[in-house]
Coordinates of N, CA and C in Angstrom, one line a residue:
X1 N 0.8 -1.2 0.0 CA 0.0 0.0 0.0 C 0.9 1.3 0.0
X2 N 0.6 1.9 -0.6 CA 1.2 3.6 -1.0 C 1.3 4.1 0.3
X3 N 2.6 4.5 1.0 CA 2.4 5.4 2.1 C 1.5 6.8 2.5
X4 N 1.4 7.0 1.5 CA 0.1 8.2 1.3 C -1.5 7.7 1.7
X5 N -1.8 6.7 1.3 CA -2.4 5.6 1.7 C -2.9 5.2 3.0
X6 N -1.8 5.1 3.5 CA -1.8 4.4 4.9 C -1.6 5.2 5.9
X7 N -1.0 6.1 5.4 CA -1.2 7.4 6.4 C -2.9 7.6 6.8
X8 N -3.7 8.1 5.3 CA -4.8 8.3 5.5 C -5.8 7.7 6.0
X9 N -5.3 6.0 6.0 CA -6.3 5.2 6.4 C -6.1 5.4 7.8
X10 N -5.2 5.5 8.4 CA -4.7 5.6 10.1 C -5.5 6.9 10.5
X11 N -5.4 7.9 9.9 CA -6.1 8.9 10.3 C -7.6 8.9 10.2
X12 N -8.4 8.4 9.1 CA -9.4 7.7 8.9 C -10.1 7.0 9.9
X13 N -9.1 5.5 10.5 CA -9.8 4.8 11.4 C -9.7 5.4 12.8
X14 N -8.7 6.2 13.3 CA -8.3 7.2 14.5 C -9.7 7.9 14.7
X15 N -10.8 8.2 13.4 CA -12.1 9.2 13.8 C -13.4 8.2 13.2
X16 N -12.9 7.2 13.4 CA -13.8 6.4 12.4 C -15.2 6.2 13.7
X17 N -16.6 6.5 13.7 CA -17.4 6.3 14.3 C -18.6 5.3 14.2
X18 N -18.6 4.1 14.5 CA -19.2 2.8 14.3 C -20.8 3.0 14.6
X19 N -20.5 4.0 14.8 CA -22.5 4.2 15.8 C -23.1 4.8 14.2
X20 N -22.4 5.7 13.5 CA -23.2 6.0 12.5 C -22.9 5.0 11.4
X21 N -22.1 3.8 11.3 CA -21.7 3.3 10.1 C -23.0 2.5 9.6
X22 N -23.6 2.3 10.2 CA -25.1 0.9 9.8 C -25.9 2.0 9.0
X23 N -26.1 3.2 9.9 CA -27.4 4.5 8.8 C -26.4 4.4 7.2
X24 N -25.7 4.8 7.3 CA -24.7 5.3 5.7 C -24.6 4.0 5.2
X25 N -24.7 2.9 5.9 CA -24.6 1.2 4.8 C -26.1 1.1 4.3
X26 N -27.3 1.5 5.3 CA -28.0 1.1 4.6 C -28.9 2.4 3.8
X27 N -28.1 3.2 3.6 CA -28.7 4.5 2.7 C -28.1 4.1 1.2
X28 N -26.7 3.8 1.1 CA -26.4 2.8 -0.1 C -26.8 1.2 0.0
X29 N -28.1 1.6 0.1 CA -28.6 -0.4 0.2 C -27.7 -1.2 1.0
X30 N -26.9 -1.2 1.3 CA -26.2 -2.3 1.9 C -24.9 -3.2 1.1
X31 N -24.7 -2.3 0.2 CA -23.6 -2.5 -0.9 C -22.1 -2.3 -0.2
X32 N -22.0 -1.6 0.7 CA -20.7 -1.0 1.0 C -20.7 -0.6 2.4
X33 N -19.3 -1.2 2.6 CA -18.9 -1.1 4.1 C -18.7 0.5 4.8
X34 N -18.8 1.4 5.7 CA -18.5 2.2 6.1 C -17.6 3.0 7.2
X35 N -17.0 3.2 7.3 CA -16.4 3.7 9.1 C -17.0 4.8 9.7
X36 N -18.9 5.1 9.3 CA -19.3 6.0 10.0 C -18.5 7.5 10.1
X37 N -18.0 8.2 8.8 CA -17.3 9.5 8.6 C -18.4 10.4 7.9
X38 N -19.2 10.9 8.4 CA -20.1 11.7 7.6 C -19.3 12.8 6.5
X39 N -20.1 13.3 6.1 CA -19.3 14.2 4.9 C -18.6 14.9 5.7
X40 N -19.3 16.1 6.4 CA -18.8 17.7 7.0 C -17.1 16.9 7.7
X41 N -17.2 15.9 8.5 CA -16.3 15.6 9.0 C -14.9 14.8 8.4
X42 N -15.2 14.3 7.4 CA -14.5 13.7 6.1 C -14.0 15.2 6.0
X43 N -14.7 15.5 5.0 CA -14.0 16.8 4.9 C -12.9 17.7 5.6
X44 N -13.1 17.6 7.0 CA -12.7 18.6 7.8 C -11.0 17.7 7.6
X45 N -11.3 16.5 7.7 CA -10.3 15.2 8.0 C -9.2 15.6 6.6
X46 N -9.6 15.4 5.4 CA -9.5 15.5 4.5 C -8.2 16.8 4.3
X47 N -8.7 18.1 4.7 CA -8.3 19.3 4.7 C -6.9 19.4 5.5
X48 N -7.1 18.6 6.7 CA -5.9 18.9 7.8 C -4.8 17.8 6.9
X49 N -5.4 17.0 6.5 CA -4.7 16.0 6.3 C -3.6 16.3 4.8
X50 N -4.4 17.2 3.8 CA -3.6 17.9 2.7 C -2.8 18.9 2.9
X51 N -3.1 19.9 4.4 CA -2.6 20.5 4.8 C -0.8 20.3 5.1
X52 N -1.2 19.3 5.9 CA 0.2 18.6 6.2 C 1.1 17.3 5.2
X53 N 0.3 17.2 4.1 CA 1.2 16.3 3.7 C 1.0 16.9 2.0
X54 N 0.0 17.5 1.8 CA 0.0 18.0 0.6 C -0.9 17.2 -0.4
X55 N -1.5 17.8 -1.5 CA -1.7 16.7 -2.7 C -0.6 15.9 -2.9
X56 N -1.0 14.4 -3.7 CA 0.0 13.6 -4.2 C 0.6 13.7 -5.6
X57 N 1.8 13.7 -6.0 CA 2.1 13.6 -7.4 C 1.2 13.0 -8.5
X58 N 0.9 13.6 -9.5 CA 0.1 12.7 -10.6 C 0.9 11.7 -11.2
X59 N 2.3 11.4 -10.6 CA 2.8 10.2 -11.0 C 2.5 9.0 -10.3
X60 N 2.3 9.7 -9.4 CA 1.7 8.4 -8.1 C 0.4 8.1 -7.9
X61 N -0.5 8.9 -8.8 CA -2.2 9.1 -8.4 C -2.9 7.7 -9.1
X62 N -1.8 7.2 -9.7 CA -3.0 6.0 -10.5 C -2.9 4.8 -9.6
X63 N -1.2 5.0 -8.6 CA -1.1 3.7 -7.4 C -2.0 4.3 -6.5
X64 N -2.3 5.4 -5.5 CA -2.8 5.5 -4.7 C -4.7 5.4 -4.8
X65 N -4.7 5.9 -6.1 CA -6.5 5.7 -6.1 C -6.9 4.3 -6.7
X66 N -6.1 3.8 -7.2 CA -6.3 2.3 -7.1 C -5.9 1.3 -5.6
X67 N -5.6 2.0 -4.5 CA -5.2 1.6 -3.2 C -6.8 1.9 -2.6
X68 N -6.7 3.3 -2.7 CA -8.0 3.8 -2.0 C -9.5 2.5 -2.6
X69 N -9.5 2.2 -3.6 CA -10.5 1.9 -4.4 C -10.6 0.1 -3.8
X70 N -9.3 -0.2 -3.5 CA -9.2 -1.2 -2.8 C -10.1 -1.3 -1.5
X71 N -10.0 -0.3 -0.7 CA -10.4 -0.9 0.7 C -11.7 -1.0 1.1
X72 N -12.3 -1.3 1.9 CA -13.6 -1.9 1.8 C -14.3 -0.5 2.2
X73 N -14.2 0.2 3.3 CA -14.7 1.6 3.7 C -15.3 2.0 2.5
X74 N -16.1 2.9 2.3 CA -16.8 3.6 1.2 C -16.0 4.8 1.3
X75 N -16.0 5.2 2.4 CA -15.3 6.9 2.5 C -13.9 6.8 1.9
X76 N -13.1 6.0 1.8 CA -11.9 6.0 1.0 C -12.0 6.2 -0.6
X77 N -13.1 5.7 -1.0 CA -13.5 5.6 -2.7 C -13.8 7.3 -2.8
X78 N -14.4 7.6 -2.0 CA -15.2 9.3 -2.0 C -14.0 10.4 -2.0
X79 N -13.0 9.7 -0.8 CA -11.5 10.8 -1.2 C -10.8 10.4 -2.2
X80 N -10.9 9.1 -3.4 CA -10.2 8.7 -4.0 C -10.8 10.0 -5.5
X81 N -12.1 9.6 -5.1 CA -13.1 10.5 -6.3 C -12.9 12.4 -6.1
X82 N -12.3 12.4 -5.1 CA -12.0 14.1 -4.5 C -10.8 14.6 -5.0
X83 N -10.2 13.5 -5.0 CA -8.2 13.6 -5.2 C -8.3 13.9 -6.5
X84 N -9.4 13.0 -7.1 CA -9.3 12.6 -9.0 C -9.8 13.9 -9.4
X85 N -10.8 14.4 -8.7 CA -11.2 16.1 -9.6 C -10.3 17.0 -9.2
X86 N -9.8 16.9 -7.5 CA -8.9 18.0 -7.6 C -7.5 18.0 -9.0
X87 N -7.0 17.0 -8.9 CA -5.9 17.1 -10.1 C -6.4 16.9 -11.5
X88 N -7.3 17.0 -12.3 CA -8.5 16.7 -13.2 C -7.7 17.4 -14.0
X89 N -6.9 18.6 -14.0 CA -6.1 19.4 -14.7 C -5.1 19.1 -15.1
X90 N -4.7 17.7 -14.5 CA -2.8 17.7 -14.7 C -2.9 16.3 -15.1
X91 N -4.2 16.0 -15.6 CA -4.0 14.5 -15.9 C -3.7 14.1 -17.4
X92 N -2.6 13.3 -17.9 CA -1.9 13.3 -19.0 C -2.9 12.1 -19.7
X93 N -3.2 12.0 -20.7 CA -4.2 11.6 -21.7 C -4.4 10.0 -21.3
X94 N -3.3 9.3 -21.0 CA -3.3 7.9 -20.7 C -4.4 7.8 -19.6
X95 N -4.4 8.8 -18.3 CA -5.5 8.5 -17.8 C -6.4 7.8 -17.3
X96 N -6.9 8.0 -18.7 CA -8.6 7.7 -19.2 C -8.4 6.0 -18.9
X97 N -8.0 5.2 -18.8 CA -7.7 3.9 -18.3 C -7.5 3.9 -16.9
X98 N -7.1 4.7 -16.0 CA -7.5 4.7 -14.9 C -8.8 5.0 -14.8
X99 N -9.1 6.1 -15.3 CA -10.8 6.6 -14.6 C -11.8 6.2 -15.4
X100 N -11.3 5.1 -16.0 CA -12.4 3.7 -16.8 C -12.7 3.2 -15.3
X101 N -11.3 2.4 -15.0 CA -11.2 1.8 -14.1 C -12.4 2.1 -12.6
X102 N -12.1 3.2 -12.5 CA -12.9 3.6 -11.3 C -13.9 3.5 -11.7
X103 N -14.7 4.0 -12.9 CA -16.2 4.0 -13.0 C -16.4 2.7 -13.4
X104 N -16.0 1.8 -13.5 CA -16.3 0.3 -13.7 C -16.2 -0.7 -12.7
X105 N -15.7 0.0 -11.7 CA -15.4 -0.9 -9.8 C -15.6 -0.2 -9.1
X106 N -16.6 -1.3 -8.4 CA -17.1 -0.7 -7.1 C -18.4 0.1 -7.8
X107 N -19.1 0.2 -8.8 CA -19.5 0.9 -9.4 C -21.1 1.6 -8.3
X108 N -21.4 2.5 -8.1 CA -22.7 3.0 -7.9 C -22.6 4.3 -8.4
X109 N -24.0 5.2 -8.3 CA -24.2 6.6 -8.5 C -23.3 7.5 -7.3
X110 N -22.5 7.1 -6.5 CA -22.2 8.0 -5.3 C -20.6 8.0 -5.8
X111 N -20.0 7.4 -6.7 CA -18.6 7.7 -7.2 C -18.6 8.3 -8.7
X112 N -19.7 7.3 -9.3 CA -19.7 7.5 -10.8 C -19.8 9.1 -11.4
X113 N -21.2 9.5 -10.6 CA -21.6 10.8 -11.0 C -20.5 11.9 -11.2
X114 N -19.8 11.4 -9.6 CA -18.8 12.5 -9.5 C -17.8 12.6 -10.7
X115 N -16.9 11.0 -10.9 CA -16.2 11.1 -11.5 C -16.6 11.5 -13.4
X116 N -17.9 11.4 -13.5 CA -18.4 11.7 -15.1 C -18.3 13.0 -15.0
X117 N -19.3 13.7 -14.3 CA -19.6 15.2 -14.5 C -18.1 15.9 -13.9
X118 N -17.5 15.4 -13.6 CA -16.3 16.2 -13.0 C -14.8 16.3 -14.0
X119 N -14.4 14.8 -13.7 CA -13.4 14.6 -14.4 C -13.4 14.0 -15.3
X120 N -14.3 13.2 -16.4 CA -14.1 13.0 -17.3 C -14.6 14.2 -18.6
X121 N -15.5 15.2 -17.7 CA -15.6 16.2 -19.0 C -14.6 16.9 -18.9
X122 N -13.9 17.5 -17.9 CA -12.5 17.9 -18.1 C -11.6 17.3 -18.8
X123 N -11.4 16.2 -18.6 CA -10.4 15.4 -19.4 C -11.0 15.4 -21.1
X124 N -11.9 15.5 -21.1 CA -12.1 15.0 -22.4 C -12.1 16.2 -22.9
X125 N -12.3 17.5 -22.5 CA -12.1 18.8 -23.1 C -10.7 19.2 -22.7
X126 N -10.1 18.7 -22.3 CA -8.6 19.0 -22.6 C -8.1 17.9 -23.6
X127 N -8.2 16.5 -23.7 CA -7.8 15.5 -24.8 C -8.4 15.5 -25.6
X128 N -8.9 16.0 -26.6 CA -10.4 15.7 -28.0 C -9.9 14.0 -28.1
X129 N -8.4 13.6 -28.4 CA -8.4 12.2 -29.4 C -8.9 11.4 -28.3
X130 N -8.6 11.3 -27.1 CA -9.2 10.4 -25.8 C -10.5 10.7 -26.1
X131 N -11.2 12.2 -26.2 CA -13.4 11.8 -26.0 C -13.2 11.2 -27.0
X132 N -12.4 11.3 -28.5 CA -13.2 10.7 -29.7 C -13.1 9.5 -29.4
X133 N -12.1 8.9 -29.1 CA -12.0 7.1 -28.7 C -13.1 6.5 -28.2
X134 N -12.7 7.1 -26.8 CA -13.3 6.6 -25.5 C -14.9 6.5 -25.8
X135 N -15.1 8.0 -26.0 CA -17.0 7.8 -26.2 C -17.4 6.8 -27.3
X136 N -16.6 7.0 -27.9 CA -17.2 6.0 -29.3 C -16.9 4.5 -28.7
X137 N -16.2 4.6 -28.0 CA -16.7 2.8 -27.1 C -17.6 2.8 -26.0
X138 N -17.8 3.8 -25.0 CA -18.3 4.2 -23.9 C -19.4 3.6 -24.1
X139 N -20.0 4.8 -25.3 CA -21.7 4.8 -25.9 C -22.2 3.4 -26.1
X140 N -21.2 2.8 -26.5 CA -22.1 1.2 -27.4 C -21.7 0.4 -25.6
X141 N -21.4 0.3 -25.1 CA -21.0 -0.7 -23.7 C -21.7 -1.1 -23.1
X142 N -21.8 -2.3 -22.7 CA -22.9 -3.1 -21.8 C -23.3 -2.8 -20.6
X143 N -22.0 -2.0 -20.3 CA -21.9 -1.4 -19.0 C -22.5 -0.2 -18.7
X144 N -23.6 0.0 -18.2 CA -24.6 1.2 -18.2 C -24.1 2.0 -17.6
X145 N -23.0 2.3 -16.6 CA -22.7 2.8 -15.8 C -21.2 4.1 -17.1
X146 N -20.9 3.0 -17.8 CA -19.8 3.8 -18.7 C -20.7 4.4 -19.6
X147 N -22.2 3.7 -19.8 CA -23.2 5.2 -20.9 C -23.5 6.0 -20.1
X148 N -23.8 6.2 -18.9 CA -24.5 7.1 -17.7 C -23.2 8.2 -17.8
X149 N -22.1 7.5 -17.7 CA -20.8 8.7 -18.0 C -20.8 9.3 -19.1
X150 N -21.4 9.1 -20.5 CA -21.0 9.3 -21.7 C -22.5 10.4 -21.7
X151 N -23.7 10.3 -20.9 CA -24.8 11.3 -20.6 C -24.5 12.4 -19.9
X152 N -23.8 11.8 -19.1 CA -23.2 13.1 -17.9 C -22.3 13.8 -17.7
X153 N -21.1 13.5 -18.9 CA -20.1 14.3 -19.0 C -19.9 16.0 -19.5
X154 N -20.9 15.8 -19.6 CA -20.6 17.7 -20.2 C -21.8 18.6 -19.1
X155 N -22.2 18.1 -18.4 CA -23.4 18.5 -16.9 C -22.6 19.8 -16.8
X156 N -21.4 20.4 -16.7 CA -20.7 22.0 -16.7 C -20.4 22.5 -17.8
X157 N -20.6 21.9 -19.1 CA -20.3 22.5 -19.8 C -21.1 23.7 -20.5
X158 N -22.1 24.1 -20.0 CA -22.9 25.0 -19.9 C -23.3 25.2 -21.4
X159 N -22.8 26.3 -22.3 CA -23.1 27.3 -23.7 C -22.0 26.4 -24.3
X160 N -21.1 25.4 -24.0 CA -20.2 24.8 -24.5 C -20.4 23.5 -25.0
X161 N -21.4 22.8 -24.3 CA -22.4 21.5 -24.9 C -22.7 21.2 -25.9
X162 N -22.1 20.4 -26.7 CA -22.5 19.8 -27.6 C -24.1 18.9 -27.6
X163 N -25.1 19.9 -27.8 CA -26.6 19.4 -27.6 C -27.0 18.0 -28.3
X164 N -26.6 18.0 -30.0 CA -26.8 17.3 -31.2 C -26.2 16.2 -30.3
X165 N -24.8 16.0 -30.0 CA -24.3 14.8 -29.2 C -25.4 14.5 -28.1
X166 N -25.6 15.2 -27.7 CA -26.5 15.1 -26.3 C -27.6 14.3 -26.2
X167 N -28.3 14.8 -27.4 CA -29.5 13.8 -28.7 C -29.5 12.7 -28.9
X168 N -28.4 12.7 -29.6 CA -27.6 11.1 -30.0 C -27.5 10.4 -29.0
X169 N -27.1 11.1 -27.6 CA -26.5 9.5 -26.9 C -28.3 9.2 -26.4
X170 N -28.9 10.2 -26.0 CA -29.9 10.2 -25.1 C -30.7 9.1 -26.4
X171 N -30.8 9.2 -27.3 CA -31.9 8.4 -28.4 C -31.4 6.8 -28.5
X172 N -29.7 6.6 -27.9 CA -29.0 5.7 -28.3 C -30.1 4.8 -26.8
X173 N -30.2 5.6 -26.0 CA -30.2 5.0 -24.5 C -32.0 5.0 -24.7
X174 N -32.7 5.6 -25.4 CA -34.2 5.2 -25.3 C -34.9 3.9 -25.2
X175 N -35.5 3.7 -24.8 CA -36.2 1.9 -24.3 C -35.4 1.3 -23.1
X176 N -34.3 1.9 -22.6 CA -34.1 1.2 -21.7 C -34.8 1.5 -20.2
X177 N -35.1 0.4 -19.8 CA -35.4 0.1 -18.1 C -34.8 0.4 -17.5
X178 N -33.0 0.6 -17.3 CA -32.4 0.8 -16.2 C -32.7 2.2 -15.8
X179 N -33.0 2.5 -14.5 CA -32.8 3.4 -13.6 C -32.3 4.2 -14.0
X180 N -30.7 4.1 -14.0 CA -29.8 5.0 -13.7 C -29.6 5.4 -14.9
X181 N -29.6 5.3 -16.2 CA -29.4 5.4 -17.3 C -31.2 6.8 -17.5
X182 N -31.9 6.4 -16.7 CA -33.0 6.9 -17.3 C -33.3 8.3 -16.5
X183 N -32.5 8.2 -15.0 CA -32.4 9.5 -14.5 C -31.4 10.1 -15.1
X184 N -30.2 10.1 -15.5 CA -29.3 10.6 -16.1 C -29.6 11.2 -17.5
X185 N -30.3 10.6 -18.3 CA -31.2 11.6 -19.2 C -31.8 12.6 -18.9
X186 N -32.8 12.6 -17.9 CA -33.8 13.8 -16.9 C -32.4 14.9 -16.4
X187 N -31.4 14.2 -16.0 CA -30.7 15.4 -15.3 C -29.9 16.2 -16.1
X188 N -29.5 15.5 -17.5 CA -28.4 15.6 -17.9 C -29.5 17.3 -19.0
X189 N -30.7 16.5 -19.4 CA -31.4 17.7 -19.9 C -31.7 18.7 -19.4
X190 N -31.9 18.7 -18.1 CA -32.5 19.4 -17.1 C -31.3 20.4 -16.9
X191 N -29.9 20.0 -16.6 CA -29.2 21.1 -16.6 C -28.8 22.1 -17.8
X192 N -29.0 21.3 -19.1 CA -29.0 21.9 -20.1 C -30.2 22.9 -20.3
X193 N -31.3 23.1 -19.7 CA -32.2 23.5 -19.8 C -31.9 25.1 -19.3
X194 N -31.1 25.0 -17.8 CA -30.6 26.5 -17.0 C -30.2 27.7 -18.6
X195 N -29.5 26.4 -19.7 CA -28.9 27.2 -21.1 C -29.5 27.8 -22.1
X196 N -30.6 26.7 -22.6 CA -31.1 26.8 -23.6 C -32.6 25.9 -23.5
X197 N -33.7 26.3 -22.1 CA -34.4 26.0 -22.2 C -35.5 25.6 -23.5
X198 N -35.3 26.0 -24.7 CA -36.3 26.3 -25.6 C -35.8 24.9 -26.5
X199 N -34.7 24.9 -26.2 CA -33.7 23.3 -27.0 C -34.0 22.2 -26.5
X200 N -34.3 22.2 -24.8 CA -35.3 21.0 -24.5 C -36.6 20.3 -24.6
X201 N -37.2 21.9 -24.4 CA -38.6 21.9 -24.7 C -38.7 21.4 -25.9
X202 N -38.2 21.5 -27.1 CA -38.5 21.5 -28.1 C -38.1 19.7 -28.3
X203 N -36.8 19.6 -27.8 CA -36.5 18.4 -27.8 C -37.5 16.9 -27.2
X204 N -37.4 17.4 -25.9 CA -38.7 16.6 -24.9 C -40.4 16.2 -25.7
X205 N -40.7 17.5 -26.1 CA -41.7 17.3 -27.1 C -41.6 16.2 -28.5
X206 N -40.5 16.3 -28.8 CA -40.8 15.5 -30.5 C -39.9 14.2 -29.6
X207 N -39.8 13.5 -29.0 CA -39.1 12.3 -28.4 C -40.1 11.9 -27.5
X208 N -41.3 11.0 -28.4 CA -42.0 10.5 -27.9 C -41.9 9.3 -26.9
X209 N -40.6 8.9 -27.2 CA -40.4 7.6 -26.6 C -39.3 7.7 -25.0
X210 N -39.2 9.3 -24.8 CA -38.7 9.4 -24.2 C -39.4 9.2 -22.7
X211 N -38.7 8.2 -21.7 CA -39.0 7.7 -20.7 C -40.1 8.9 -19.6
X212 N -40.9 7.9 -18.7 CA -41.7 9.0 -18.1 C -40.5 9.9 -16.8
X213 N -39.7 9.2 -16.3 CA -39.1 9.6 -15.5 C -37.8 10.6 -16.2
X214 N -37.6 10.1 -17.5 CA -36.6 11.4 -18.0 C -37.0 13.0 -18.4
X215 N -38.7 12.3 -18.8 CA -39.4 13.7 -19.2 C -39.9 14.2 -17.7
X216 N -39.8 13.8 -16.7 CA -40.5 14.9 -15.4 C -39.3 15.1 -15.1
X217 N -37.9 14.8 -15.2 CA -36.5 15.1 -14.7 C -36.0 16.3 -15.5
X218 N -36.0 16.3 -16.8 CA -36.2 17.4 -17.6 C -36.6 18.7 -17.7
X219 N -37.9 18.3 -17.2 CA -39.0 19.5 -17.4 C -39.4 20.4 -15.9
X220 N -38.5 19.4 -15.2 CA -38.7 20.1 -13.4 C -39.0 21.0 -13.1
X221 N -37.9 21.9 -14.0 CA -38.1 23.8 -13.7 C -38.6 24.3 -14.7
X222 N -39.4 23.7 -16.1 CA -40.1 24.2 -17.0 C -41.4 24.5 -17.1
X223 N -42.0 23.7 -16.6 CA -43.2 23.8 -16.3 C -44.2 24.5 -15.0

């Protein structure tokens, strides 16, 4: 394990509180272990802890968030996903093979979202030849969780969104039943909407097949 690593896990379990760990297991269904660190206090943990030892090299960042992603705690995956946006800037095009990696293990909505809407639209707006690859595999994948990223990657890119893309993946993803794929449509339009409400509306209207839970996610603040 990465000394950076182990440091944090020691500091981690030093405030780790067992009494809240059962509410936070079973708010993620019961998928994942916890040490009872609520956010505010993670955070606070988090802070003293960069303080004193600093961010890690982005030469080291692919061993240490594949260490973090190891451990059973959930709160370790959530600083692994904090570390990954903070440096989201300095990350050299290869990458995208790491932060496959994370959104493909351990997968739920409480690492994914972060890592789509955060760091992979950065990344992909700093590398074009990585989005052209990557999406053009992402999109077709079995793995709903890697289309849910390919929906939610541009969530900041505000006037800079590629809408027509936006279309395409959202029409690629129509008829499906999963969940998560089908809120991620609703949200992904819905923040597009703060831009160019009149591009939804318009859209939402002629996409008849579009899911009932994508069109009330959508239309939240339109109507």
């Amino acid at each position: 394990m990465h000394p950076y690593v182990k440091q944090l896990k020691t500091l981690y379990e030093q405030n780790a509180d067992p009494a809240q760990a059962p509410a936070m297991k079973k708010y993620m269904r019961d998928q994942f272990e916890y040490l009872g660190i609520k956010t505010p206090e993670r955070a606070a943990l988090q802070k003293e802890f960069y303080a004193e030892r600093g961010l890690p090299e982005v030469t080291d960042l692919d061993t240490i968030l594949r260490d973090l992603w190891s451990l059973p705690q959930r709160e370790f995956q959530y600083t692994a996903v904090g570390l990954l946006g903070r440096l989201s800037r300095q990350l050299p095009p290869g990458f995208i093979d790491t932060i496959e990696y994370l959104i493909t293990t351990k997968s739920w909505w409480d690492t994914v979202d972060g890592i789509a809407g955060e760091t992979v639209g950065v990344h992909f707006k700093r590398h074009p030849a990585v989005r052209k690859k990557y999406l053009a595999r992402w999109r077709k994948s079995e793995d709903f969780w890697l289309r849910r990223a390919t929906i939610l990657f541009q969530l900041d890119y505000k006037e800079e969104t590629d809408f027509d893309l936006l279309c395409d993946l959202i029409r690629e993803n129509l008829g499906s039943k999963e969940f998560f794929i089908n809120k991620a449509i609703g949200w992904a339009l819905r923040q597009y909407a703060r831009t160019d409400p009149d591009a939804v509306k318009k859209f939402v209207k002629a996409t008849k097949e579009l899911h009932p839970l994508s069109r009330r996610e959508a239309m939240k603040h339109l109507e």
